[in-house]
Every structure is written in structure tokens, then in C-alpha cells.
Short mmCIF file of C-alpha atoms in Angstrom, two decimals:
data_model
loop_
_atom_site.label_atom_id
_atom_site.label_comp_id
_atom_site.label_asym_id
_atom_site.label_seq_id
_atom_site.Cartn_x
_atom_site.Cartn_y
_atom_site.Cartn_z
CA GLY A 1 31.60 20.58 -55.25
CA GLN A 2 29.16 17.89 -56.22
CA GLN A 3 25.97 19.01 -57.88
CA LEU A 4 22.78 17.37 -58.98
CA ASN A 5 20.77 18.66 -61.90
CA GLN A 6 17.11 17.79 -61.57
CA SER A 7 14.58 18.31 -64.32
CA PRO A 8 12.04 19.44 -65.05
CA GLN A 9 11.72 22.23 -62.49
CA SER A 10 7.95 22.07 -62.63
CA MET A 11 5.20 20.06 -64.26
CA PHE A 12 1.52 20.75 -64.75
CA ILE A 13 -0.35 17.63 -65.71
CA GLN A 14 -3.84 16.22 -65.93
CA GLU A 15 -5.01 13.61 -63.45
CA GLY A 16 -4.35 10.14 -64.85
CA GLU A 17 -1.25 11.10 -66.80
CA ASP A 18 2.14 9.55 -66.19
CA VAL A 19 5.02 11.66 -64.92
CA SER A 20 8.75 11.33 -65.36
CA MET A 21 11.55 13.32 -63.77
CA ASN A 22 15.27 12.74 -63.59
CA CYS A 23 18.51 13.74 -61.98
CA THR A 24 22.00 13.79 -63.38
CA SER A 25 25.33 14.30 -61.75
CA SER A 26 28.84 15.04 -62.91
CA SER A 27 30.18 12.57 -60.37
CA ILE A 28 29.37 9.07 -59.24
CA PHE A 29 26.98 8.28 -56.42
CA ASN A 30 26.57 4.97 -54.63
CA THR A 31 23.08 5.75 -53.37
CA TRP A 32 20.16 7.52 -54.97
CA LEU A 33 17.10 8.57 -53.01
CA TRP A 34 13.80 10.12 -54.00
CA TYR A 35 11.81 12.27 -51.57
CA LYS A 36 8.47 14.07 -51.70
CA GLN A 37 7.89 17.28 -49.79
CA GLU A 38 4.51 18.89 -49.17
CA PRO A 39 4.14 22.54 -48.11
CA GLY A 40 5.32 23.20 -44.57
CA GLU A 41 6.53 19.65 -44.06
CA GLY A 42 9.82 17.82 -44.14
CA PRO A 43 10.71 15.51 -47.04
CA VAL A 44 9.36 11.97 -46.95
CA LEU A 45 11.45 9.15 -48.36
CA LEU A 46 9.77 7.45 -51.33
CA ILE A 47 12.37 5.14 -52.82
CA ALA A 48 15.99 4.25 -52.05
CA LEU A 49 18.35 2.79 -54.67
CA TYR A 50 21.69 1.18 -53.86
CA LYS A 51 22.91 -0.66 -56.96
CA ALA A 52 23.66 0.53 -60.47
CA GLY A 53 20.87 -0.59 -62.77
CA GLU A 54 18.49 -1.22 -59.88
CA LEU A 55 14.83 -0.66 -60.67
CA THR A 56 12.53 -0.32 -57.66
CA SER A 57 8.81 0.29 -57.35
CA ASN A 58 6.68 1.66 -54.56
CA GLY A 59 3.04 1.52 -55.60
CA ARG A 60 2.61 3.79 -58.61
CA LEU A 61 6.17 5.05 -58.26
CA THR A 62 9.14 3.51 -60.04
CA ALA A 63 12.73 4.68 -59.82
CA GLN A 64 15.94 3.49 -61.40
CA PHE A 65 19.61 3.85 -60.51
CA GLY A 66 21.46 4.60 -63.74
CA ILE A 67 24.12 2.20 -65.00
CA THR A 68 26.73 4.96 -65.07
CA ARG A 69 25.92 5.79 -61.40
CA LYS A 70 25.51 9.39 -62.48
CA ASP A 71 21.78 9.53 -62.99
CA SER A 72 18.41 8.37 -61.74
CA PHE A 73 14.82 8.79 -62.79
CA LEU A 74 11.46 8.66 -61.03
CA ASN A 75 8.23 7.76 -62.79
CA ILE A 76 4.74 8.21 -61.39
CA SER A 77 2.00 6.37 -63.20
CA ALA A 78 -1.66 7.38 -63.35
CA SER A 79 -1.19 10.55 -61.31
CA ILE A 80 -3.80 11.63 -58.78
CA PRO A 81 -4.36 15.00 -57.06
CA SER A 82 -2.59 13.89 -53.87
CA ASP A 83 0.63 13.44 -55.87
CA VAL A 84 0.98 17.23 -55.77
CA GLY A 85 4.17 18.37 -54.09
CA ILE A 86 7.86 18.90 -54.67
CA TYR A 87 9.94 15.85 -55.52
CA PHE A 88 13.63 15.83 -54.70
CA CYS A 89 16.32 13.45 -55.77
CA ALA A 90 19.30 13.03 -53.47
CA GLY A 91 22.57 11.31 -53.99
CA ARG A 92 25.27 10.12 -51.69
CA SER A 93 28.85 9.23 -52.49
CA ASN A 94 31.31 8.03 -49.91
CA GLN A 95 31.97 11.48 -48.52
CA GLY A 96 30.87 11.18 -44.93
CA GLY A 97 27.37 10.09 -45.77
CA LYS A 98 26.15 13.55 -46.71
CA LEU A 99 23.23 13.78 -49.08
CA ILE A 100 23.38 16.09 -52.08
CA PHE A 101 19.92 17.26 -53.15
CA GLY A 102 18.60 18.16 -56.57
CA GLN A 103 16.75 21.42 -57.10
CA GLY A 104 13.36 19.75 -56.92
CA THR A 105 10.49 19.17 -59.35
CA GLU A 106 7.23 20.85 -58.44
CA LEU A 107 4.31 18.73 -59.56
CA SER A 108 0.81 20.09 -60.05
CA VAL A 109 -2.05 17.75 -60.93
CA LYS A 110 -5.27 19.07 -62.37
CA PRO A 111 -8.34 17.00 -61.51
CA GLY B 1 9.87 3.89 -41.44
CA ALA B 2 11.62 5.52 -38.54
CA VAL B 3 10.05 8.59 -36.94
CA VAL B 4 11.82 11.89 -36.42
CA SER B 5 10.06 14.62 -34.48
CA GLN B 6 11.04 18.27 -34.69
CA HIS B 7 9.84 20.97 -32.33
CA PRO B 8 8.58 23.64 -32.55
CA SER B 9 6.94 23.58 -35.95
CA ARG B 10 6.67 27.36 -36.00
CA VAL B 11 8.36 30.08 -34.00
CA ILE B 12 8.37 33.85 -34.15
CA CYS B 13 11.06 35.68 -32.25
CA LYS B 14 12.34 39.19 -31.86
CA SER B 15 15.56 40.26 -33.50
CA GLY B 16 18.51 39.74 -31.17
CA THR B 17 17.03 36.83 -29.24
CA SER B 18 18.00 33.17 -29.47
CA VAL B 19 15.83 30.28 -30.56
CA LYS B 20 16.31 26.57 -29.88
CA ILE B 21 14.97 23.89 -32.20
CA GLU B 22 14.84 20.25 -31.11
CA CYS B 23 15.13 17.15 -33.25
CA ARG B 24 14.29 13.78 -31.73
CA SER B 25 14.45 10.27 -33.12
CA LEU B 26 11.45 8.58 -31.53
CA ASP B 27 11.92 4.91 -32.22
CA PHE B 28 15.59 4.50 -32.97
CA GLN B 29 18.96 5.76 -31.84
CA ALA B 30 20.65 8.16 -34.18
CA THR B 31 24.39 8.59 -33.90
CA THR B 32 24.26 11.10 -36.73
CA MET B 33 21.78 13.89 -37.34
CA PHE B 34 21.81 16.54 -40.04
CA TRP B 35 20.52 20.11 -40.04
CA TYR B 36 19.29 21.76 -43.22
CA ARG B 37 18.00 25.16 -44.19
CA GLN B 38 15.50 25.62 -46.96
CA PHE B 39 14.41 28.83 -48.67
CA PRO B 40 11.00 29.06 -50.39
CA LYS B 41 10.83 27.02 -53.58
CA LYS B 42 14.46 26.00 -53.12
CA SER B 43 16.33 22.85 -52.34
CA LEU B 44 17.67 21.77 -48.97
CA MET B 45 21.00 23.23 -47.98
CA LEU B 46 23.03 21.19 -45.53
CA MET B 47 24.21 23.32 -42.63
CA ALA B 48 25.95 20.83 -40.41
CA THR B 49 26.35 17.20 -39.44
CA SER B 50 25.74 16.47 -35.79
CA ASN B 51 27.47 13.51 -34.19
CA GLU B 52 26.48 12.25 -30.75
CA GLY B 53 29.07 13.07 -28.15
CA SER B 54 31.30 15.14 -30.41
CA LYS B 55 31.41 18.52 -32.07
CA ALA B 56 29.28 19.15 -35.10
CA THR B 57 30.83 19.44 -38.53
CA TYR B 58 29.73 22.62 -40.27
CA GLU B 59 29.48 23.18 -44.00
CA GLN B 60 31.49 25.89 -45.60
CA GLY B 61 29.95 29.31 -45.07
CA VAL B 62 27.83 28.33 -42.05
CA GLU B 63 28.73 30.25 -38.90
CA LYS B 64 29.19 27.77 -36.09
CA ASP B 65 28.96 30.48 -33.43
CA LYS B 66 25.62 31.59 -34.77
CA PHE B 67 24.11 28.16 -35.31
CA LEU B 68 24.98 26.17 -32.20
CA ILE B 69 24.43 22.44 -32.44
CA ASN B 70 24.33 20.06 -29.52
CA HIS B 71 23.88 16.30 -29.86
CA ALA B 72 23.94 15.24 -26.23
CA SER B 73 22.12 11.94 -26.57
CA LEU B 74 21.42 9.30 -29.17
CA THR B 75 17.87 10.57 -29.63
CA LEU B 76 18.19 14.34 -29.41
CA SER B 77 20.00 17.06 -31.31
CA THR B 78 19.33 20.76 -30.89
CA LEU B 79 20.00 23.74 -33.12
CA THR B 80 20.17 27.14 -31.44
CA VAL B 81 20.03 30.21 -33.64
CA THR B 82 21.80 32.83 -31.57
CA SER B 83 21.16 36.56 -31.82
CA ALA B 84 18.66 35.96 -34.57
CA HIS B 85 18.13 38.54 -37.31
CA PRO B 86 15.44 38.78 -39.99
CA GLU B 87 17.78 37.25 -42.56
CA ASP B 88 17.82 34.08 -40.43
CA SER B 89 14.13 33.62 -41.13
CA SER B 90 13.80 30.32 -42.95
CA PHE B 91 12.57 26.74 -42.82
CA TYR B 92 14.96 24.58 -40.81
CA ILE B 93 14.78 20.80 -41.15
CA CYS B 94 16.61 18.06 -39.32
CA SER B 95 17.17 14.49 -40.34
CA ALA B 96 18.38 11.50 -38.41
CA ARG B 97 20.22 8.56 -39.90
CA ALA B 98 18.76 5.27 -38.80
CA PRO B 99 21.11 2.33 -38.28
CA SER B 100 20.99 -0.54 -40.74
CA GLY B 101 18.08 -2.81 -40.04
CA THR B 102 15.50 -0.13 -39.31
CA GLY B 103 12.98 -0.82 -42.03
CA GLY B 104 15.88 -2.39 -43.91
CA TRP B 105 17.39 1.02 -44.59
CA ALA B 106 20.20 3.04 -43.09
CA GLU B 107 18.71 6.18 -44.48
CA ALA B 108 18.03 9.64 -43.18
CA PHE B 109 14.48 10.35 -42.09
CA PHE B 110 13.37 13.94 -41.83
CA GLY B 111 11.57 15.90 -39.17
CA GLN B 112 8.56 18.05 -39.97
CA GLY B 113 10.61 21.22 -40.16
CA THR B 114 10.55 24.48 -38.18
CA ARG B 115 9.40 27.74 -39.72
CA LEU B 116 11.44 30.49 -38.05
CA THR B 117 10.35 34.09 -38.46
CA VAL B 118 12.51 36.81 -36.93
CA VAL B 119 10.80 40.17 -36.56
#
């Protein structure tokens, strides 16, 4: 079945640093989504991407839909302590609208 | 964005009993809802797709007689874990797909999750 490889699995950074994480797939997706999940909560949608090559920002967050449709990255600039959490990428092809999730990137920010 | 409410947020039940989890879309109608299971430090695993007025579609390996899904209205889907056992303990999360036009997205918004502990 379809799989998403998300990396890195975890990051420990200093407050103020920039962060980058990415997802790759062996198959094509027509939608890429990035979510953030905090402990004991459901994922919250950060950015949605619908076109190959699309670059979208949401505050300090920027995400891009890869030209090949098989990858996406998420950048966080000038990280702050409240950025702590697990970030998931998710992709959707045309198969019934189901989302395929990456393994998650756990972000820790040291003040 | 659209709001999805899940209830209860935590539940502890005895082995052999059944537990019902509710997922409601509060400000939109959701023809499709999804149920996920998540283990600690792991990704979300899709269990089933719930369609209003029809039978749910279960993912391979998910027992439909154990995880009963009912989507009786456009704003409510329920997941019932029947005859629960300790291995069913997990974090269950629902999502509801908003129609195009809600915040400009037709995306799935997630509930807060339900922590089920079977003792």
C-alpha cells in the first residue's frame, strides 16, 4: 500500500532556530497536508497544499508541494517553545479521499 | 476552521464491557467521517470511513463486529468498542470532512481524541 516516509523522526533545537522536515512517497499524491499534534489532543491542520510546486505560508510556517507530487516539506522559522509537538504530513491520492499519514516528527524546543 | 467535537475525552472501562465514543461536527454537515487509532509516539492508523446513511468501510485487519460505527446523521458518528479488552486501550480520534467552501477547504478536521483504558 501507499506509504509516506517522514524525516527526521525527532528534533531538539534551540529557541530561535529554523526547522525543516519533509515527507516523501513512492506514489503520487494530489493533496499534501501538514498537521501539528500536542499531547492528548487531536491533530490540528496547519497548511494544505493542492498544486504541484505550490508554496504556502501560515505565519512562521512555510510548506511546499513537490514538483514530482511525491514529496513535501515544512519549514518553521524562528522557533519558539510553543512550537513543541509532533508534526505529521499527510497525503491524499484519488483513492476515496483517505489520508495517508507520515510517521511524525517530534519537535522539542529549548528556551 | 470547522469544529469537530469528540466525547468523552477519557474513559476507563472494565474488560468485557462496551464503550461508545461520539464524534460531532458542530458547525458544518459532514457526509464523511473517519475513525483513527493512535498508539503512543506513533502515527494515526485509519480504522474506517463512515458515510452518513450507509455502512462504514473498514480498513484491512479492523474487525467490524468489534468496532461498530454508526453515522446516523450529518453531524454525528459513533464508534462503539464492543467487549473491550486491555489490548483495545488506545487513543481514538475521529475526523470529519468539511464540504468545499468551509474556510475554503474541503479538508478533514479532527476531534480532540478519546483516551480509552480497559482494565
